[in-house]
Coordinates of C-alpha atoms in Angstrom, one line a residue:
H1 CA 215.8 81.6 -139.5
D2 CA 217.9 83.3 -142.2
P3 CA 215.6 85.5 -144.3
K4 CA 217.8 84.9 -147.3
K5 CA 216.6 81.3 -147.5
A6 CA 213.2 82.5 -148.5
K7 CA 214.5 84.6 -151.4
P8 CA 215.3 83.0 -154.7
M9 CA 218.1 84.2 -156.8
M10 CA 217.1 86.8 -159.4
G11 CA 217.8 86.2 -163.1
D12 CA 218.1 88.8 -165.8
A13 CA 214.7 90.2 -167.1
D14 CA 214.2 88.0 -170.1
R15 CA 211.1 87.7 -172.2
D16 CA 212.4 84.4 -173.7
L17 CA 212.6 82.4 -170.5
A18 CA 211.3 78.9 -170.7
P19 CA 207.8 78.4 -169.3
S20 CA 207.6 77.9 -165.6
R21 CA 204.8 77.8 -163.1
V22 CA 206.6 80.5 -161.1
L23 CA 206.1 84.0 -162.6
H24 CA 208.2 87.1 -162.0
V25 CA 206.2 90.3 -161.4
R26 CA 208.2 93.5 -161.6
H27 CA 207.6 97.3 -161.2
L28 CA 205.0 96.8 -158.4
P29 CA 203.9 99.8 -156.2
A30 CA 205.9 99.8 -152.9
D31 CA 202.9 99.0 -150.8
T32 CA 201.5 96.1 -153.0
T33 CA 199.9 93.4 -150.9
E34 CA 200.0 89.7 -151.4
S35 CA 196.2 89.8 -152.1
E36 CA 196.8 92.1 -155.1
V37 CA 199.5 89.8 -156.5
T38 CA 197.3 86.7 -155.9
A39 CA 194.4 88.4 -157.7
L40 CA 196.5 88.7 -160.8
G41 CA 196.6 84.9 -161.1
A42 CA 193.5 83.6 -159.3
P43 CA 191.1 83.7 -162.4
F44 CA 193.6 81.5 -164.3
G45 CA 193.9 78.7 -161.8
R46 CA 194.9 77.9 -158.3
V47 CA 197.6 80.1 -156.8
G48 CA 200.1 78.0 -154.8
N49 CA 202.4 80.7 -153.3
V50 CA 203.3 84.4 -153.4
M51 CA 206.6 85.9 -152.4
L52 CA 206.9 89.7 -152.1
L53 CA 210.3 91.4 -152.6
R54 CA 209.3 94.8 -151.3
T55 CA 212.6 96.6 -151.5
R56 CA 212.9 95.6 -155.2
N57 CA 209.2 96.3 -156.0
Q58 CA 208.9 92.8 -157.3
A59 CA 207.2 89.5 -156.5
F60 CA 207.1 85.9 -157.4
L61 CA 203.7 84.3 -158.2
E62 CA 203.6 80.5 -158.2
M63 CA 200.7 78.9 -160.0
A64 CA 199.4 75.4 -159.5
D65 CA 200.9 74.2 -162.7
E66 CA 202.7 75.4 -165.8
S67 CA 199.5 75.6 -167.9
C68 CA 197.9 78.1 -165.5
A69 CA 201.1 80.2 -165.5
T70 CA 201.1 80.1 -169.4
A71 CA 197.5 81.4 -169.3
V72 CA 198.6 84.3 -167.2
V73 CA 201.5 85.2 -169.4
N74 CA 199.5 84.8 -172.6
F75 CA 196.8 87.0 -171.2
Y76 CA 199.2 89.8 -170.4
N77 CA 200.6 89.7 -173.8
Y78 CA 197.2 91.1 -174.9
V79 CA 196.7 93.5 -172.1
S80 CA 199.1 95.7 -170.1
A81 CA 198.9 94.6 -166.5
S82 CA 198.6 97.1 -163.7
V83 CA 198.1 97.3 -159.9
R84 CA 195.9 100.2 -158.9
G85 CA 196.6 101.9 -162.2
H86 CA 200.4 101.4 -161.9
P87 CA 201.8 99.5 -164.9
I88 CA 203.6 96.3 -164.0
F89 CA 205.4 93.6 -166.0
I90 CA 204.8 89.8 -165.7
Q91 CA 207.0 87.1 -167.3
Y92 CA 208.2 83.6 -166.6
S93 CA 210.9 83.3 -163.9
N94 CA 213.9 81.1 -164.0
H95 CA 212.6 79.1 -161.0
A96 CA 210.7 75.8 -161.3
E97 CA 209.1 76.3 -157.8
L98 CA 209.3 78.5 -154.8
K99 CA 211.0 76.9 -151.8
T100 CA 210.4 79.0 -148.7
V101 CA 210.9 78.5 -145.0
P102 CA 207.6 79.3 -143.4
P103 CA 208.2 82.7 -141.8
T104 CA 206.9 84.2 -138.6
G105 CA 206.4 87.5 -140.4
V106 CA 207.9 89.6 -143.1
N107 CA 211.6 89.4 -143.4
G108 CA 214.0 92.3 -143.9
D109 CA 213.6 92.2 -147.7
G110 CA 209.8 91.9 -147.5
A111 CA 209.7 88.3 -148.8
M112 CA 206.6 86.6 -147.7
G113 CA 206.2 82.9 -147.0
P114 CA 203.1 81.0 -148.2
L115 CA 199.9 82.9 -148.0
A116 CA 197.7 82.4 -145.0
G117 CA 194.3 83.9 -144.4
P118 CA 190.8 83.2 -143.3
N119 CA 187.7 82.5 -145.3
G120 CA 189.2 80.9 -148.4
V121 CA 193.0 80.6 -148.3
S122 CA 194.5 77.6 -146.6
P123 CA 197.7 77.7 -144.6
D124 CA 199.7 76.2 -147.5
G125 CA 198.7 79.2 -149.7
A126 CA 196.2 77.3 -151.8
I127 CA 192.6 78.3 -152.3
D128 CA 190.7 76.2 -149.7
P129 CA 188.5 73.5 -151.4
N130 CA 186.5 73.3 -148.1
G131 CA 185.6 77.0 -148.2
P132 CA 182.0 78.4 -148.2
T133 CA 179.6 77.2 -150.9
V134 CA 177.3 80.1 -150.2
L135 CA 178.6 83.7 -150.1
H136 CA 176.8 86.7 -148.5
I137 CA 177.3 89.8 -150.7
M138 CA 176.7 93.4 -149.6
V139 CA 176.9 96.3 -152.1
D140 CA 178.0 99.6 -150.6
N141 CA 177.7 103.0 -152.4
M142 CA 175.2 101.6 -155.0
V143 CA 175.0 104.4 -157.4
Y144 CA 173.9 102.2 -160.3
P145 CA 171.5 99.3 -160.2
V146 CA 172.9 95.8 -159.5
T147 CA 170.8 93.1 -161.0
L148 CA 170.8 89.3 -160.9
D149 CA 172.5 89.3 -164.3
V150 CA 175.2 91.6 -163.2
L151 CA 176.0 89.4 -160.2
H152 CA 175.9 86.3 -162.4
T153 CA 178.3 88.0 -164.8
I154 CA 180.9 88.7 -162.2
F155 CA 180.7 85.6 -160.0
S156 CA 180.3 83.0 -162.8
K157 CA 184.0 83.5 -163.7
F158 CA 184.9 81.5 -160.6
G159 CA 182.6 78.6 -161.2
T160 CA 179.1 77.6 -162.0
V161 CA 176.6 79.8 -160.1
L162 CA 173.8 77.6 -158.9
R163 CA 171.4 80.0 -157.3
I164 CA 171.2 83.7 -156.4
I165 CA 168.8 85.4 -154.0
T166 CA 168.8 89.2 -153.7
F167 CA 167.2 91.4 -151.0
N168 CA 167.5 94.7 -149.2
K169 CA 168.2 94.8 -145.5
N170 CA 168.8 98.0 -143.4
G171 CA 168.9 100.0 -146.6
V172 CA 171.8 97.9 -148.1
F173 CA 171.4 95.8 -151.3
Q174 CA 172.5 92.2 -150.4
A175 CA 172.6 88.9 -152.1
L176 CA 173.3 85.2 -151.4
I177 CA 175.2 83.3 -154.1
E178 CA 175.6 79.5 -154.1
Y179 CA 178.4 77.6 -155.8
P180 CA 178.7 73.8 -156.2
D181 CA 181.9 73.6 -154.1
G182 CA 184.0 75.5 -151.6
Q183 CA 186.9 76.2 -153.9
C184 CA 184.7 78.3 -156.2
G185 CA 183.4 80.3 -153.2
S186 CA 186.9 80.7 -151.7
T187 CA 188.4 82.0 -154.9
A188 CA 185.5 84.4 -155.6
K189 CA 185.6 85.8 -152.0
Y190 CA 189.4 86.2 -152.1
T191 CA 189.5 87.9 -155.4
L192 CA 186.3 90.1 -155.3
D193 CA 186.0 91.3 -151.7
G194 CA 186.5 95.0 -151.7
Q195 CA 186.3 95.4 -155.5
N196 CA 184.1 98.0 -157.2
I197 CA 181.6 96.8 -159.8
Y198 CA 181.7 100.3 -161.4
D199 CA 184.2 103.1 -161.1
R200 CA 184.3 104.3 -157.5
C201 CA 180.9 102.8 -156.6
C202 CA 179.0 99.6 -156.0
T203 CA 181.6 98.1 -153.8
L204 CA 181.4 94.4 -153.0
R205 CA 181.7 93.2 -149.4
I206 CA 181.8 89.5 -149.2
E207 CA 181.5 87.1 -146.2
P208 CA 181.1 83.4 -146.1
S209 CA 177.5 82.4 -145.2
K210 CA 176.6 79.7 -142.7
L211 CA 174.1 78.3 -145.2
K212 CA 175.2 75.3 -147.2
T213 CA 172.5 75.7 -150.0
L214 CA 169.8 78.1 -151.1
T215 CA 166.1 77.5 -151.7
V216 CA 164.6 79.5 -154.6
K217 CA 160.8 79.2 -154.7
G218 CA 160.4 80.7 -158.1
N219 CA 162.5 82.6 -160.7
N220 CA 161.9 86.3 -160.8
E221 CA 163.9 89.6 -160.9
R222 CA 164.9 89.0 -157.2
Q223 CA 166.0 85.4 -157.2
R224 CA 167.0 82.7 -159.7
D225 CA 167.8 79.0 -159.7
Y226 CA 170.1 78.4 -162.6
T227 CA 169.8 74.6 -162.2
R228 CA 166.1 74.6 -163.2
A229 CA 165.3 73.6 -166.8
D230 CA 163.0 76.6 -167.3
T231 CA 165.6 79.2 -166.3
E232 CA 166.5 81.5 -169.2
P233 CA 170.1 81.0 -170.4
M234 CA 172.4 83.9 -169.8
P235 CA 173.3 86.0 -172.9
G236 CA 176.7 85.6 -174.5
P237 CA 179.7 87.6 -173.3
I238 CA 178.8 91.2 -172.6
G239 CA 181.0 93.2 -170.5
Y240 CA 184.6 92.9 -169.5
P241 CA 185.9 94.8 -166.5
S242 CA 188.4 97.6 -166.8
V243 CA 190.8 99.2 -164.3
A244 CA 187.9 101.5 -163.4
G245 CA 185.9 98.7 -161.9
L246 CA 184.7 95.1 -162.5
L247 CA 182.3 96.3 -165.2
G248 CA 183.9 99.5 -166.3
A249 CA 183.3 103.1 -165.5
S250 CA 179.5 103.0 -165.7
P251 CA 176.8 100.5 -166.6
G252 CA 176.7 101.2 -170.3
Y253 CA 175.9 97.6 -170.9
P254 CA 174.4 94.7 -169.0
G255 CA 176.5 92.4 -166.9
S256 CA 177.5 89.0 -168.1
F257 CA 180.6 87.1 -168.1
G258 CA 183.3 89.5 -167.5
G259 CA 186.3 88.0 -165.9
N260 CA 189.1 90.2 -164.9
F261 CA 189.2 92.5 -162.0
G262 CA 189.9 96.2 -161.9
Q263 CA 192.1 96.8 -158.9
A264 CA 194.2 93.8 -159.6
G265 CA 194.9 95.4 -162.9
Y266 CA 193.7 93.2 -165.7
N267 CA 191.0 93.6 -168.1
K268 CA 189.8 90.5 -169.9
M269 CA 190.7 87.1 -171.1
A270 CA 190.9 88.5 -174.7
P271 CA 189.2 85.8 -176.8
A272 CA 189.5 86.4 -180.5
G273 CA 187.3 89.3 -181.6
M274 CA 186.5 90.6 -178.1
M275 CA 187.4 94.0 -176.9
M276 CA 190.1 95.0 -174.4
N277 CA 190.2 97.8 -171.9
G278 CA 190.9 101.2 -173.5
S279 CA 189.8 99.9 -177.0
S280 CA 187.7 101.8 -179.4
P281 CA 184.0 102.6 -179.0
V282 CA 183.7 102.1 -182.8
L283 CA 182.4 98.9 -184.3
L284 CA 182.9 97.7 -187.9
V285 CA 179.7 96.0 -189.1
S286 CA 180.0 94.0 -192.3
N287 CA 177.9 91.7 -194.5
L288 CA 175.0 94.2 -194.4
N289 CA 172.2 94.2 -197.0
E290 CA 173.2 97.4 -198.7
E291 CA 169.9 97.6 -200.5
A292 CA 167.9 97.8 -197.2
V293 CA 170.2 99.2 -194.5
S294 CA 170.6 103.0 -193.8
P295 CA 172.3 104.8 -191.0
Q296 CA 168.9 105.3 -189.3
E297 CA 168.2 101.5 -189.1
L298 CA 171.6 100.9 -187.6
F299 CA 171.1 103.7 -185.1
I300 CA 167.8 102.3 -183.9
L301 CA 169.1 98.7 -183.7
F302 CA 172.5 99.3 -182.0
G303 CA 170.7 101.9 -179.8
V304 CA 169.1 99.0 -178.0
Y305 CA 172.5 98.3 -176.4
G306 CA 174.0 101.8 -176.0
D307 CA 173.8 105.4 -177.2
V308 CA 174.9 105.5 -180.8
Q309 CA 176.8 108.7 -181.6
R310 CA 177.5 108.4 -185.3
V311 CA 177.0 105.9 -188.1
K312 CA 178.9 105.8 -191.4
I313 CA 178.1 103.4 -194.3
L314 CA 181.4 103.0 -196.2
Y315 CA 181.3 104.8 -199.5
N316 CA 183.2 102.3 -201.5
K317 CA 181.9 99.2 -199.6
K318 CA 178.2 99.8 -198.9
D319 CA 177.7 96.4 -197.2
A320 CA 179.8 97.6 -194.3
A321 CA 179.4 100.4 -191.8
L322 CA 181.1 102.0 -188.8
V323 CA 179.0 102.5 -185.7
Q324 CA 180.3 104.7 -182.9
M325 CA 178.9 104.1 -179.5
A326 CA 179.2 106.4 -176.4
N327 CA 182.0 104.3 -174.9
P328 CA 183.8 101.0 -175.4
Q329 CA 181.6 99.2 -172.9
Q330 CA 178.5 100.0 -174.9
A331 CA 180.3 98.9 -178.0
Q332 CA 181.1 95.6 -176.5
S333 CA 177.5 95.1 -175.4
A334 CA 176.2 95.7 -178.9
Q335 CA 178.9 93.5 -180.4
S336 CA 178.2 90.6 -178.1
Y337 CA 174.4 90.7 -178.6
L338 CA 174.2 91.4 -182.3
N339 CA 177.2 89.7 -183.8
K340 CA 176.1 86.9 -186.3
V341 CA 172.5 88.0 -186.0
S342 CA 170.6 88.3 -189.3
L343 CA 169.1 91.6 -190.5
F344 CA 167.3 91.9 -193.8
G345 CA 168.4 88.5 -194.9
K346 CA 172.1 88.7 -194.1
E347 CA 174.1 87.7 -191.1
M348 CA 175.9 90.7 -189.6
H349 CA 179.6 90.3 -188.7
I350 CA 180.7 92.8 -186.0
T351 CA 184.3 93.5 -184.9
V352 CA 186.0 96.3 -183.0
S353 CA 187.3 99.0 -185.4
K354 CA 190.8 100.3 -185.3
H355 CA 189.2 103.8 -185.5
T356 CA 188.5 105.6 -182.2
Q357 CA 185.7 107.8 -183.7
V358 CA 183.7 108.2 -186.9
S359 CA 184.7 111.3 -188.8
L360 CA 182.0 113.5 -190.4
P361 CA 182.4 114.3 -194.1
R362 CA 184.1 117.6 -194.9
D363 CA 181.9 120.4 -196.5
N364 CA 183.1 119.6 -200.0
Q365 CA 183.2 115.8 -199.6
E366 CA 180.6 113.7 -201.4
D367 CA 178.8 111.5 -198.9
S368 CA 175.3 110.8 -200.3
G369 CA 173.9 110.8 -196.8
L370 CA 175.9 107.7 -195.7
T371 CA 177.2 109.4 -192.6
K372 CA 174.9 110.6 -189.8
D373 CA 175.6 112.3 -186.5
F374 CA 173.1 111.1 -183.8
S375 CA 175.0 112.5 -180.8
L376 CA 172.1 114.9 -179.9
S377 CA 169.3 112.5 -180.7
P378 CA 166.4 112.5 -178.1
L379 CA 166.1 108.7 -178.7
H380 CA 169.1 107.7 -176.7
R381 CA 168.0 105.2 -174.1
F382 CA 170.9 105.4 -171.6
K383 CA 171.7 109.1 -171.3
Q384 CA 170.6 109.2 -167.7
P385 CA 173.1 107.6 -165.2
G386 CA 171.4 104.7 -163.4
S387 CA 168.6 104.6 -166.0
H388 CA 166.1 101.7 -165.5
N389 CA 166.9 100.8 -169.1
Y390 CA 170.2 99.3 -168.0
Q391 CA 168.2 96.6 -166.3
N392 CA 166.1 95.8 -169.4
I393 CA 168.7 94.8 -172.0
Y394 CA 168.1 91.4 -173.5
S395 CA 169.2 89.2 -176.5
P396 CA 167.4 89.5 -179.8
S397 CA 164.5 87.1 -179.9
P398 CA 161.1 86.8 -181.6
C399 CA 159.4 88.5 -178.6
L400 CA 159.2 92.3 -178.4
H401 CA 158.4 94.6 -175.5
L402 CA 156.1 97.5 -176.5
S403 CA 155.6 100.5 -174.2
N404 CA 154.2 104.0 -174.2
I405 CA 151.0 102.8 -175.8
P406 CA 147.9 105.2 -175.4
L407 CA 144.7 103.7 -174.1
E408 CA 142.9 104.3 -177.4
I409 CA 145.3 102.0 -179.3
S410 CA 143.9 98.5 -179.8
E411 CA 145.6 95.2 -180.0
Q412 CA 144.4 94.8 -183.6
Y413 CA 145.9 98.2 -184.5
L414 CA 149.3 97.0 -183.2
R415 CA 149.0 93.6 -184.9
D416 CA 148.2 95.3 -188.2
S417 CA 151.2 97.7 -187.8
F418 CA 153.7 94.9 -187.3
E419 CA 152.2 92.8 -190.1
R420 CA 152.6 95.7 -192.5
C421 CA 156.3 95.4 -191.8
G422 CA 156.3 91.9 -193.2
A423 CA 156.2 90.2 -189.8
T424 CA 153.9 87.3 -188.7
V425 CA 152.3 88.0 -185.4
V426 CA 152.3 84.8 -183.4
G427 CA 151.0 86.1 -180.1
F428 CA 150.1 89.3 -178.1
R429 CA 149.5 90.0 -174.5
W430 CA 148.8 93.2 -172.6
M431 CA 151.0 93.6 -169.5
S432 CA 149.7 94.7 -166.1
M433 CA 151.4 97.9 -164.8
K434 CA 152.2 97.7 -161.1
D435 CA 152.3 100.8 -158.9
E436 CA 151.2 103.0 -161.8
N437 CA 150.3 106.6 -160.8
E438 CA 147.7 108.8 -162.3
A439 CA 150.1 110.4 -164.8
K440 CA 150.9 107.0 -166.3
K441 CA 147.5 105.3 -166.4
D442 CA 147.0 106.2 -170.0
R443 CA 150.2 104.4 -171.0
R444 CA 150.2 100.7 -171.5
M445 CA 152.8 98.0 -172.2
A446 CA 152.5 94.8 -174.2
L447 CA 154.4 91.7 -175.3
L448 CA 154.2 90.8 -179.0
Q449 CA 155.7 87.6 -180.4
L450 CA 156.7 87.4 -184.1
G451 CA 157.5 84.5 -186.3
T452 CA 161.3 84.8 -186.1
T453 CA 164.1 86.7 -184.5
E454 CA 165.0 88.3 -187.8
Q455 CA 161.4 89.6 -188.2
S456 CA 161.6 91.1 -184.7
L457 CA 164.8 93.0 -185.6
Q458 CA 163.3 94.4 -188.8
A459 CA 160.1 95.4 -187.0
L460 CA 162.1 97.0 -184.2
V461 CA 164.1 99.3 -186.6
A462 CA 160.9 100.1 -188.5
L463 CA 158.5 100.8 -185.6
H464 CA 160.6 102.0 -182.6
N465 CA 159.5 105.7 -182.2
F466 CA 156.4 105.1 -184.5
Q467 CA 153.9 107.8 -183.8
L468 CA 150.7 106.5 -182.1
G469 CA 149.1 109.8 -181.2
E470 CA 149.8 113.4 -180.5
K471 CA 153.2 113.5 -178.9
R472 CA 153.0 109.8 -178.2
Y473 CA 155.6 107.4 -179.8
L474 CA 155.8 103.7 -179.5
R475 CA 158.9 102.3 -177.7
V476 CA 160.1 98.9 -178.8
S477 CA 162.8 96.7 -177.3
F478 CA 163.6 93.0 -177.0
A479 CA 161.6 91.2 -174.3
K480 CA 163.2 89.3 -171.4
S481 CA 161.6 86.0 -172.5
P482 CA 161.9 84.8 -176.2
S483 CA 158.3 83.7 -176.2
L484 CA 155.0 84.5 -174.5

């Protein structure tokens, strides 16, 4: 056949073209694959067709309908698109649809016919609705921990995740993930296979499983049935992927509903108030109780979700503060968990600051102790890469996890300590320590439930690092379950 029949006429690059379900992608790397172009649109809806124009470093991406294409264009108005770090440009085309003659291969201009591929993409280029409902996941080069919540974060962008089972086999961390239908499984496999969860590590290898459904005997840290009524709800939006990996450069925050995938070059759906890749690690926290809040309290509270570097309470507006985290990912984690949470009787409002760092006062500048540098603090929870603390970040709730408790400290002593902070102790339970060694037998952990979530926040900022004995300090964090 004549290859030119598969190549639509090019129009002038024009940002004001009328909406069309066919998108024009320009400035692509010369070796861009159809999979990479498809991945740009897959999270926004079904991709119907892709046409690569290799000699022009361009492509046409046809979405299922105009609304899906509009979602793609609107998203890239927020975030600069890229493929493998190479900036690209996406706009509407002047074509209503792609009409191609099914090719036997790539034509002289590199134009491809409708996509064809196994395990999720049907011969007409659409994501196969009869694809696998259960995916088999293997994680290579697992430098950082990969938890159930991290997997749920990533895979739930493609549909409702029903069940997840994780296991280790032949020294490789693996998982089975079940969707309600094959289209979700096909889209997830097609988009995520080969992607890194974090920068240059934790690489996903995805295969369709022969299983049609999964059986989860009980919810624990290794498996979870999200259809059960007693399953804990996932926390709100936490981490959005960056070009470094699905969840950024390192796990400075827990996984949860991300949604845009690194090597394909997009970073997030950009709902109002949420961060985008490359944004600031500084948060603006407003509506604070200026009579009760100090930089130290904000350092302790925000330190639950990342390593706080600096805190500045604004001199002329003392009900607002700037909190600088170690990186934008940690800032987003803190924002998503703490926004609209009440502290000292006032609901905090948290947004991303336009500032990229918090400046320290000059020598002759009056500050009244409103700015503090915590960059060298020994209380940072996440300074060690791959720290176990990354796996134990939870939403604020009335239930607190206490650790590093000496044997001589009694339950009543702990109850009294928290009640002196104005909290009502509803329940208390010692935790059994599994696989403890001789060096740790004098350290205990406990769960303590208070009357309200606000009480738990105030108790945490008051009693985290509270001295319990010689060189022994209480560690306080939010518990996994909101109640005992």
